[in-house]
Amino acid sequence: MKKFSYISLAALLFTAIFTACEEEEGTAPGNDSEPIVTLYSFDPSEYKKTDNEYYNADNDLMVRVAANNKASEIYYLAELTSSVDAYTSANGASAYYDKVISEGNKVDVAPAETGDVFITDMRGQNTITFVAVNGSKKNASVLSFFGYTWNTLSKGTYTYSVKASTGVFGLKNDSVNTNIKKVETELQVSADDPQAYRFKDLWGNGKHMYINKTEYTDEDEDGAYTFVRIPSQTTPYEKGESGAIGVRDIATWQGDDFYVTSPSLGSVLYDDGSFAYIVVQYFCSNVLSTYGADKYVATE
């Protein structure tokens, strides 16, 4: 029988998006003296890229572009931050804005209107520069985006605990009929952070469960394994009017690292990706608090 334990808190992996926009101008149409573009970034995973494929929030970004009344044209260019910094250092910011205009993409947006653009397939640290133009006048706003790369370690079945199956997903269970929720998923490791793992699309397209390896390891008759943490994260599921259901490991819930290495309340991942034992609490305001042991078993 497999043994289970773990320790140490790791931060949830997020793709950080930062916006740098002018606030003084561009917010009062008709009164601006310069062309200004204001940017709003969104998770694109709810939108279809093709008939059979959705945008991927790991590498794609949706940007809502708001032009002020003086912005006759807006252009954008996404490049590795290192390339942008090198070009700007050698030639100046104004020269880089000219590069965006000559080599970038034009946004289909009229003055004092908004338009959406999807920027795709970004890897590593990227700078996305938008330049608003009116004659010889030009001003820029910038977004920073890190595009993650994930590699599949195994494919398999994630099986929820009975408590999660009934309390979270509403499946009916009695002494005669036991319904357990199971989901086909992929166990993936981040190429950018070897301690970061996820169960891809476990909660739907673009909705992943993230876990993080710790430095603590052990082995048994089934192989070597590493203790993992499941940081607090929000699922796409809701409990009536109480809102979204969250998930976290027991140590996070209790605020006590003792539970990280608890034989019954810890979580582990076998190093070959064949098996994971995930003990988590599902919670939502004061109306839901249930915990149990979910399991992942690789099938290929």
JSON list of C-alpha atoms in Angstrom, two decimals, residues 21-202:
[
{"chain": "A", "resi": 21, "resn": "CYS", "atom": "CA", "xyz": [-1.28, 52.93, -18.97]},
{"chain": "A", "resi": 22, "resn": "GLU", "atom": "CA", "xyz": [-1.70, 56.67, -18.88]},
{"chain": "A", "resi": 23, "resn": "GLU", "atom": "CA", "xyz": [-4.50, 57.61, -16.51]},
{"chain": "A", "resi": 24, "resn": "GLU", "atom": "CA", "xyz": [-4.27, 61.39, -16.71]},
{"chain": "A", "resi": 25, "resn": "GLU", "atom": "CA", "xyz": [-5.34, 61.50, -20.35]},
{"chain": "A", "resi": 26, "resn": "GLY", "atom": "CA", "xyz": [-7.53, 59.19, -22.41]},
{"chain": "A", "resi": 27, "resn": "THR", "atom": "CA", "xyz": [-10.30, 59.13, -19.81]},
{"chain": "A", "resi": 28, "resn": "ALA", "atom": "CA", "xyz": [-12.14, 62.27, -20.90]},
{"chain": "A", "resi": 29, "resn": "PRO", "atom": "CA", "xyz": [-12.93, 62.00, -24.64]},
{"chain": "A", "resi": 30, "resn": "GLY", "atom": "CA", "xyz": [-12.88, 65.33, -26.42]},
{"chain": "A", "resi": 31, "resn": "ASN", "atom": "CA", "xyz": [-10.49, 67.02, -24.01]},
{"chain": "A", "resi": 32, "resn": "ASP", "atom": "CA", "xyz": [-7.21, 65.22, -24.77]},
{"chain": "A", "resi": 33, "resn": "SER", "atom": "CA", "xyz": [-4.32, 66.91, -26.51]},
{"chain": "A", "resi": 34, "resn": "GLU", "atom": "CA", "xyz": [-2.33, 63.73, -27.29]},
{"chain": "A", "resi": 35, "resn": "PRO", "atom": "CA", "xyz": [-3.20, 60.32, -28.78]},
{"chain": "A", "resi": 36, "resn": "ILE", "atom": "CA", "xyz": [-3.58, 57.87, -25.89]},
{"chain": "A", "resi": 37, "resn": "VAL", "atom": "CA", "xyz": [-4.31, 54.13, -25.75]},
{"chain": "A", "resi": 38, "resn": "THR", "atom": "CA", "xyz": [-5.57, 52.47, -22.57]},
{"chain": "A", "resi": 39, "resn": "LEU", "atom": "CA", "xyz": [-5.28, 48.70, -22.17]},
{"chain": "A", "resi": 40, "resn": "TYR", "atom": "CA", "xyz": [-7.30, 46.07, -20.31]},
{"chain": "A", "resi": 41, "resn": "SER", "atom": "CA", "xyz": [-6.11, 42.46, -20.29]},
{"chain": "A", "resi": 42, "resn": "PHE", "atom": "CA", "xyz": [-8.31, 39.36, -19.97]},
{"chain": "A", "resi": 43, "resn": "ASP", "atom": "CA", "xyz": [-8.05, 35.59, -19.71]},
{"chain": "A", "resi": 44, "resn": "PRO", "atom": "CA", "xyz": [-8.79, 34.42, -23.28]},
{"chain": "A", "resi": 45, "resn": "SER", "atom": "CA", "xyz": [-9.59, 30.77, -22.50]},
{"chain": "A", "resi": 46, "resn": "GLU", "atom": "CA", "xyz": [-13.37, 31.26, -22.81]},
{"chain": "A", "resi": 47, "resn": "TYR", "atom": "CA", "xyz": [-12.97, 32.23, -26.47]},
{"chain": "A", "resi": 48, "resn": "LYS", "atom": "CA", "xyz": [-12.49, 29.92, -29.43]},
{"chain": "A", "resi": 49, "resn": "LYS", "atom": "CA", "xyz": [-9.29, 30.20, -31.45]},
{"chain": "A", "resi": 50, "resn": "THR", "atom": "CA", "xyz": [-10.64, 27.80, -34.09]},
{"chain": "A", "resi": 51, "resn": "ASP", "atom": "CA", "xyz": [-13.77, 25.69, -34.34]},
{"chain": "A", "resi": 52, "resn": "ASN", "atom": "CA", "xyz": [-12.06, 22.95, -32.31]},
{"chain": "A", "resi": 53, "resn": "GLU", "atom": "CA", "xyz": [-9.61, 24.89, -30.14]},
{"chain": "A", "resi": 54, "resn": "TYR", "atom": "CA", "xyz": [-9.83, 27.54, -27.42]},
{"chain": "A", "resi": 55, "resn": "TYR", "atom": "CA", "xyz": [-7.24, 30.18, -26.67]},
{"chain": "A", "resi": 56, "resn": "ASN", "atom": "CA", "xyz": [-4.66, 29.11, -24.10]},
{"chain": "A", "resi": 57, "resn": "ALA", "atom": "CA", "xyz": [-4.15, 31.44, -21.13]},
{"chain": "A", "resi": 58, "resn": "ASP", "atom": "CA", "xyz": [-0.60, 30.13, -20.65]},
{"chain": "A", "resi": 59, "resn": "ASN", "atom": "CA", "xyz": [0.55, 31.63, -23.94]},
{"chain": "A", "resi": 60, "resn": "ASP", "atom": "CA", "xyz": [-2.29, 33.77, -25.28]},
{"chain": "A", "resi": 61, "resn": "LEU", "atom": "CA", "xyz": [-3.73, 37.06, -24.11]},
{"chain": "A", "resi": 62, "resn": "MET", "atom": "CA", "xyz": [-6.87, 39.04, -24.91]},
{"chain": "A", "resi": 63, "resn": "VAL", "atom": "CA", "xyz": [-6.40, 42.80, -24.79]},
{"chain": "A", "resi": 64, "resn": "ARG", "atom": "CA", "xyz": [-9.19, 45.37, -24.93]},
{"chain": "A", "resi": 65, "resn": "VAL", "atom": "CA", "xyz": [-7.82, 48.49, -26.56]},
{"chain": "A", "resi": 66, "resn": "ALA", "atom": "CA", "xyz": [-9.45, 51.83, -25.72]},
{"chain": "A", "resi": 67, "resn": "ALA", "atom": "CA", "xyz": [-8.49, 54.70, -28.00]},
{"chain": "A", "resi": 68, "resn": "ASN", "atom": "CA", "xyz": [-9.05, 58.30, -27.03]},
{"chain": "A", "resi": 69, "resn": "ASN", "atom": "CA", "xyz": [-10.47, 60.82, -29.48]},
{"chain": "A", "resi": 70, "resn": "LYS", "atom": "CA", "xyz": [-7.00, 61.87, -30.69]},
{"chain": "A", "resi": 71, "resn": "ALA", "atom": "CA", "xyz": [-5.77, 58.34, -31.52]},
{"chain": "A", "resi": 72, "resn": "SER", "atom": "CA", "xyz": [-6.26, 58.08, -35.26]},
{"chain": "A", "resi": 73, "resn": "GLU", "atom": "CA", "xyz": [-4.28, 54.80, -35.46]},
{"chain": "A", "resi": 74, "resn": "ILE", "atom": "CA", "xyz": [-3.01, 52.22, -32.98]},
{"chain": "A", "resi": 75, "resn": "TYR", "atom": "CA", "xyz": [-0.31, 49.61, -33.57]},
{"chain": "A", "resi": 76, "resn": "TYR", "atom": "CA", "xyz": [1.09, 46.86, -31.37]},
{"chain": "A", "resi": 77, "resn": "LEU", "atom": "CA", "xyz": [4.07, 44.51, -31.30]},
{"chain": "A", "resi": 78, "resn": "ALA", "atom": "CA", "xyz": [4.85, 41.63, -28.91]},
{"chain": "A", "resi": 79, "resn": "GLU", "atom": "CA", "xyz": [8.50, 40.68, -28.47]},
{"chain": "A", "resi": 80, "resn": "LEU", "atom": "CA", "xyz": [10.76, 39.13, -25.87]},
{"chain": "A", "resi": 81, "resn": "THR", "atom": "CA", "xyz": [11.50, 41.71, -23.21]},
{"chain": "A", "resi": 82, "resn": "SER", "atom": "CA", "xyz": [15.23, 41.17, -23.66]},
{"chain": "A", "resi": 83, "resn": "SER", "atom": "CA", "xyz": [14.93, 42.16, -27.33]},
{"chain": "A", "resi": 84, "resn": "VAL", "atom": "CA", "xyz": [12.84, 45.22, -26.53]},
{"chain": "A", "resi": 85, "resn": "ASP", "atom": "CA", "xyz": [15.29, 46.35, -23.85]},
{"chain": "A", "resi": 86, "resn": "ALA", "atom": "CA", "xyz": [18.29, 45.87, -26.13]},
{"chain": "A", "resi": 87, "resn": "TYR", "atom": "CA", "xyz": [16.71, 47.80, -29.02]},
{"chain": "A", "resi": 88, "resn": "THR", "atom": "CA", "xyz": [15.53, 50.63, -26.75]},
{"chain": "A", "resi": 89, "resn": "SER", "atom": "CA", "xyz": [18.91, 50.87, -25.06]},
{"chain": "A", "resi": 90, "resn": "ALA", "atom": "CA", "xyz": [20.69, 51.15, -28.40]},
{"chain": "A", "resi": 91, "resn": "ASN", "atom": "CA", "xyz": [18.21, 53.36, -30.26]},
{"chain": "A", "resi": 92, "resn": "GLY", "atom": "CA", "xyz": [15.91, 55.05, -27.76]},
{"chain": "A", "resi": 93, "resn": "ALA", "atom": "CA", "xyz": [12.23, 54.67, -26.90]},
{"chain": "A", "resi": 94, "resn": "SER", "atom": "CA", "xyz": [11.00, 56.82, -29.78]},
{"chain": "A", "resi": 95, "resn": "ALA", "atom": "CA", "xyz": [12.84, 54.64, -32.28]},
{"chain": "A", "resi": 96, "resn": "TYR", "atom": "CA", "xyz": [11.23, 51.55, -30.79]},
{"chain": "A", "resi": 97, "resn": "TYR", "atom": "CA", "xyz": [7.80, 53.13, -31.16]},
{"chain": "A", "resi": 98, "resn": "ASP", "atom": "CA", "xyz": [8.61, 53.67, -34.84]},
{"chain": "A", "resi": 99, "resn": "LYS", "atom": "CA", "xyz": [9.52, 49.99, -35.07]},
{"chain": "A", "resi": 100, "resn": "VAL", "atom": "CA", "xyz": [6.16, 49.04, -33.57]},
{"chain": "A", "resi": 101, "resn": "ILE", "atom": "CA", "xyz": [4.40, 51.17, -36.18]},
{"chain": "A", "resi": 102, "resn": "SER", "atom": "CA", "xyz": [6.41, 49.80, -39.11]},
{"chain": "A", "resi": 103, "resn": "GLU", "atom": "CA", "xyz": [6.67, 46.14, -38.08]},
{"chain": "A", "resi": 104, "resn": "GLY", "atom": "CA", "xyz": [3.69, 45.65, -35.78]},
{"chain": "A", "resi": 105, "resn": "ASN", "atom": "CA", "xyz": [-0.01, 45.00, -36.28]},
{"chain": "A", "resi": 106, "resn": "LYS", "atom": "CA", "xyz": [-2.64, 47.69, -36.71]},
{"chain": "A", "resi": 107, "resn": "VAL", "atom": "CA", "xyz": [-5.60, 47.56, -34.33]},
{"chain": "A", "resi": 108, "resn": "ASP", "atom": "CA", "xyz": [-9.02, 47.83, -35.93]},
{"chain": "A", "resi": 109, "resn": "VAL", "atom": "CA", "xyz": [-10.37, 50.56, -33.67]},
{"chain": "A", "resi": 110, "resn": "ALA", "atom": "CA", "xyz": [-11.70, 54.05, -34.37]},
{"chain": "A", "resi": 111, "resn": "PRO", "atom": "CA", "xyz": [-10.94, 57.15, -32.27]},
{"chain": "A", "resi": 112, "resn": "ALA", "atom": "CA", "xyz": [-12.84, 57.20, -28.96]},
{"chain": "A", "resi": 113, "resn": "GLU", "atom": "CA", "xyz": [-13.82, 53.52, -29.46]},
{"chain": "A", "resi": 114, "resn": "THR", "atom": "CA", "xyz": [-12.64, 50.15, -28.14]},
{"chain": "A", "resi": 115, "resn": "GLY", "atom": "CA", "xyz": [-11.52, 46.99, -29.88]},
{"chain": "A", "resi": 116, "resn": "ASP", "atom": "CA", "xyz": [-10.23, 43.55, -28.87]},
{"chain": "A", "resi": 117, "resn": "VAL", "atom": "CA", "xyz": [-7.07, 41.82, -30.03]},
{"chain": "A", "resi": 118, "resn": "PHE", "atom": "CA", "xyz": [-5.78, 38.33, -29.27]},
{"chain": "A", "resi": 119, "resn": "ILE", "atom": "CA", "xyz": [-2.02, 37.93, -28.98]},
{"chain": "A", "resi": 120, "resn": "THR", "atom": "CA", "xyz": [-0.96, 34.29, -29.22]},
{"chain": "A", "resi": 121, "resn": "ASP", "atom": "CA", "xyz": [1.87, 31.79, -28.79]},
{"chain": "A", "resi": 122, "resn": "MET", "atom": "CA", "xyz": [4.06, 33.83, -26.46]},
{"chain": "A", "resi": 123, "resn": "ARG", "atom": "CA", "xyz": [6.86, 32.06, -24.58]},
{"chain": "A", "resi": 124, "resn": "GLY", "atom": "CA", "xyz": [9.08, 33.47, -21.87]},
{"chain": "A", "resi": 125, "resn": "GLN", "atom": "CA", "xyz": [9.02, 37.09, -20.71]},
{"chain": "A", "resi": 126, "resn": "ASN", "atom": "CA", "xyz": [7.34, 39.29, -23.31]},
{"chain": "A", "resi": 127, "resn": "THR", "atom": "CA", "xyz": [6.73, 43.01, -23.63]},
{"chain": "A", "resi": 128, "resn": "ILE", "atom": "CA", "xyz": [3.66, 44.03, -25.65]},
{"chain": "A", "resi": 129, "resn": "THR", "atom": "CA", "xyz": [3.87, 47.64, -26.80]},
{"chain": "A", "resi": 130, "resn": "PHE", "atom": "CA", "xyz": [0.85, 49.56, -28.12]},
{"chain": "A", "resi": 131, "resn": "VAL", "atom": "CA", "xyz": [1.47, 52.89, -29.83]},
{"chain": "A", "resi": 132, "resn": "ALA", "atom": "CA", "xyz": [-1.25, 55.47, -30.43]},
{"chain": "A", "resi": 133, "resn": "VAL", "atom": "CA", "xyz": [-0.59, 57.80, -33.37]},
{"chain": "A", "resi": 134, "resn": "ASN", "atom": "CA", "xyz": [-1.90, 61.14, -34.58]},
{"chain": "A", "resi": 135, "resn": "GLY", "atom": "CA", "xyz": [0.30, 62.68, -37.28]},
{"chain": "A", "resi": 136, "resn": "SER", "atom": "CA", "xyz": [3.76, 63.10, -35.78]},
{"chain": "A", "resi": 137, "resn": "LYS", "atom": "CA", "xyz": [2.51, 62.59, -32.24]},
{"chain": "A", "resi": 138, "resn": "LYS", "atom": "CA", "xyz": [2.72, 59.15, -30.68]},
{"chain": "A", "resi": 139, "resn": "ASN", "atom": "CA", "xyz": [2.39, 57.68, -27.18]},
{"chain": "A", "resi": 140, "resn": "ALA", "atom": "CA", "xyz": [2.79, 54.13, -25.94]},
{"chain": "A", "resi": 141, "resn": "SER", "atom": "CA", "xyz": [1.23, 51.84, -23.33]},
{"chain": "A", "resi": 142, "resn": "VAL", "atom": "CA", "xyz": [2.83, 48.55, -22.37]},
{"chain": "A", "resi": 143, "resn": "LEU", "atom": "CA", "xyz": [1.83, 45.12, -21.11]},
{"chain": "A", "resi": 144, "resn": "SER", "atom": "CA", "xyz": [4.16, 42.51, -19.64]},
{"chain": "A", "resi": 145, "resn": "PHE", "atom": "CA", "xyz": [3.30, 38.83, -20.13]},
{"chain": "A", "resi": 146, "resn": "PHE", "atom": "CA", "xyz": [5.13, 35.64, -19.22]},
{"chain": "A", "resi": 147, "resn": "GLY", "atom": "CA", "xyz": [4.30, 32.69, -21.46]},
{"chain": "A", "resi": 148, "resn": "TYR", "atom": "CA", "xyz": [4.67, 29.33, -19.75]},
{"chain": "A", "resi": 149, "resn": "THR", "atom": "CA", "xyz": [5.64, 26.03, -21.34]},
{"chain": "A", "resi": 150, "resn": "TRP", "atom": "CA", "xyz": [4.22, 22.78, -19.90]},
{"chain": "A", "resi": 151, "resn": "ASN", "atom": "CA", "xyz": [5.38, 19.26, -20.68]},
{"chain": "A", "resi": 152, "resn": "THR", "atom": "CA", "xyz": [3.17, 16.21, -20.19]},
{"chain": "A", "resi": 153, "resn": "LEU", "atom": "CA", "xyz": [4.57, 13.68, -17.73]},
{"chain": "A", "resi": 154, "resn": "SER", "atom": "CA", "xyz": [1.66, 11.24, -17.98]},
{"chain": "A", "resi": 155, "resn": "LYS", "atom": "CA", "xyz": [-2.00, 10.91, -18.92]},
{"chain": "A", "resi": 156, "resn": "GLY", "atom": "CA", "xyz": [-4.52, 9.34, -16.63]},
{"chain": "A", "resi": 157, "resn": "THR", "atom": "CA", "xyz": [-7.66, 9.52, -14.50]},
{"chain": "A", "resi": 158, "resn": "TYR", "atom": "CA", "xyz": [-8.27, 11.89, -11.61]},
{"chain": "A", "resi": 159, "resn": "THR", "atom": "CA", "xyz": [-10.76, 10.36, -9.15]},
{"chain": "A", "resi": 160, "resn": "TYR", "atom": "CA", "xyz": [-12.45, 12.60, -6.62]},
{"chain": "A", "resi": 161, "resn": "SER", "atom": "CA", "xyz": [-13.19, 11.46, -3.08]},
{"chain": "A", "resi": 162, "resn": "VAL", "atom": "CA", "xyz": [-16.72, 10.44, -2.15]},
{"chain": "A", "resi": 163, "resn": "LYS", "atom": "CA", "xyz": [-17.06, 13.65, -0.11]},
{"chain": "A", "resi": 164, "resn": "ALA", "atom": "CA", "xyz": [-16.04, 15.80, -3.06]},
{"chain": "A", "resi": 165, "resn": "SER", "atom": "CA", "xyz": [-18.22, 13.83, -5.46]},
{"chain": "A", "resi": 166, "resn": "THR", "atom": "CA", "xyz": [-21.30, 14.43, -3.32]},
{"chain": "A", "resi": 167, "resn": "GLY", "atom": "CA", "xyz": [-20.57, 17.77, -1.64]},
{"chain": "A", "resi": 168, "resn": "VAL", "atom": "CA", "xyz": [-19.02, 19.59, -4.58]},
{"chain": "A", "resi": 169, "resn": "PHE", "atom": "CA", "xyz": [-20.45, 17.89, -7.65]},
{"chain": "A", "resi": 170, "resn": "GLY", "atom": "CA", "xyz": [-23.80, 16.80, -6.22]},
{"chain": "A", "resi": 171, "resn": "LEU", "atom": "CA", "xyz": [-23.59, 13.11, -7.14]},
{"chain": "A", "resi": 172, "resn": "LYS", "atom": "CA", "xyz": [-26.00, 10.88, -5.21]},
{"chain": "A", "resi": 173, "resn": "ASN", "atom": "CA", "xyz": [-24.62, 8.07, -3.08]},
{"chain": "A", "resi": 174, "resn": "ASP", "atom": "CA", "xyz": [-26.21, 5.44, -0.88]},
{"chain": "A", "resi": 175, "resn": "SER", "atom": "CA", "xyz": [-25.40, 1.94, 0.29]},
{"chain": "A", "resi": 176, "resn": "VAL", "atom": "CA", "xyz": [-26.49, 0.49, -3.03]},
{"chain": "A", "resi": 177, "resn": "ASN", "atom": "CA", "xyz": [-25.22, 3.01, -5.56]},
{"chain": "A", "resi": 178, "resn": "THR", "atom": "CA", "xyz": [-21.93, 4.91, -5.22]},
{"chain": "A", "resi": 179, "resn": "ASN", "atom": "CA", "xyz": [-21.21, 7.54, -7.85]},
{"chain": "A", "resi": 180, "resn": "ILE", "atom": "CA", "xyz": [-17.66, 8.85, -7.94]},
{"chain": "A", "resi": 181, "resn": "LYS", "atom": "CA", "xyz": [-16.62, 11.70, -10.21]},
{"chain": "A", "resi": 182, "resn": "LYS", "atom": "CA", "xyz": [-13.71, 10.86, -12.50]},
{"chain": "A", "resi": 183, "resn": "VAL", "atom": "CA", "xyz": [-11.97, 13.09, -15.04]},
{"chain": "A", "resi": 184, "resn": "GLU", "atom": "CA", "xyz": [-9.44, 12.24, -17.73]},
{"chain": "A", "resi": 185, "resn": "THR", "atom": "CA", "xyz": [-6.51, 14.66, -17.46]},
{"chain": "A", "resi": 186, "resn": "GLU", "atom": "CA", "xyz": [-2.79, 15.13, -18.04]},
{"chain": "A", "resi": 187, "resn": "LEU", "atom": "CA", "xyz": [-0.16, 15.55, -15.35]},
{"chain": "A", "resi": 188, "resn": "GLN", "atom": "CA", "xyz": [2.18, 18.28, -16.59]},
{"chain": "A", "resi": 189, "resn": "VAL", "atom": "CA", "xyz": [5.39, 19.84, -15.30]},
{"chain": "A", "resi": 190, "resn": "SER", "atom": "CA", "xyz": [6.45, 23.41, -16.00]},
{"chain": "A", "resi": 191, "resn": "ALA", "atom": "CA", "xyz": [9.52, 23.83, -18.20]},
{"chain": "A", "resi": 192, "resn": "ASP", "atom": "CA", "xyz": [10.06, 27.18, -16.45]},
{"chain": "A", "resi": 193, "resn": "ASP", "atom": "CA", "xyz": [9.82, 25.86, -12.88]},
{"chain": "A", "resi": 194, "resn": "PRO", "atom": "CA", "xyz": [10.54, 22.14, -12.31]},
{"chain": "A", "resi": 195, "resn": "GLN", "atom": "CA", "xyz": [8.77, 22.28, -8.94]},
{"chain": "A", "resi": 196, "resn": "ALA", "atom": "CA", "xyz": [5.46, 23.36, -10.49]},
{"chain": "A", "resi": 197, "resn": "TYR", "atom": "CA", "xyz": [2.94, 20.78, -11.71]},
{"chain": "A", "resi": 198, "resn": "ARG", "atom": "CA", "xyz": [-0.66, 20.85, -12.80]},
{"chain": "A", "resi": 199, "resn": "PHE", "atom": "CA", "xyz": [-3.56, 18.62, -13.77]},
{"chain": "A", "resi": 200, "resn": "LYS", "atom": "CA", "xyz": [-4.42, 20.08, -17.16]},
{"chain": "A", "resi": 201, "resn": "ASP", "atom": "CA", "xyz": [-8.04, 21.15, -17.77]},
{"chain": "A", "resi": 202, "resn": "LEU", "atom": "CA", "xyz": [-9.16, 19.24, -14.68]}
]
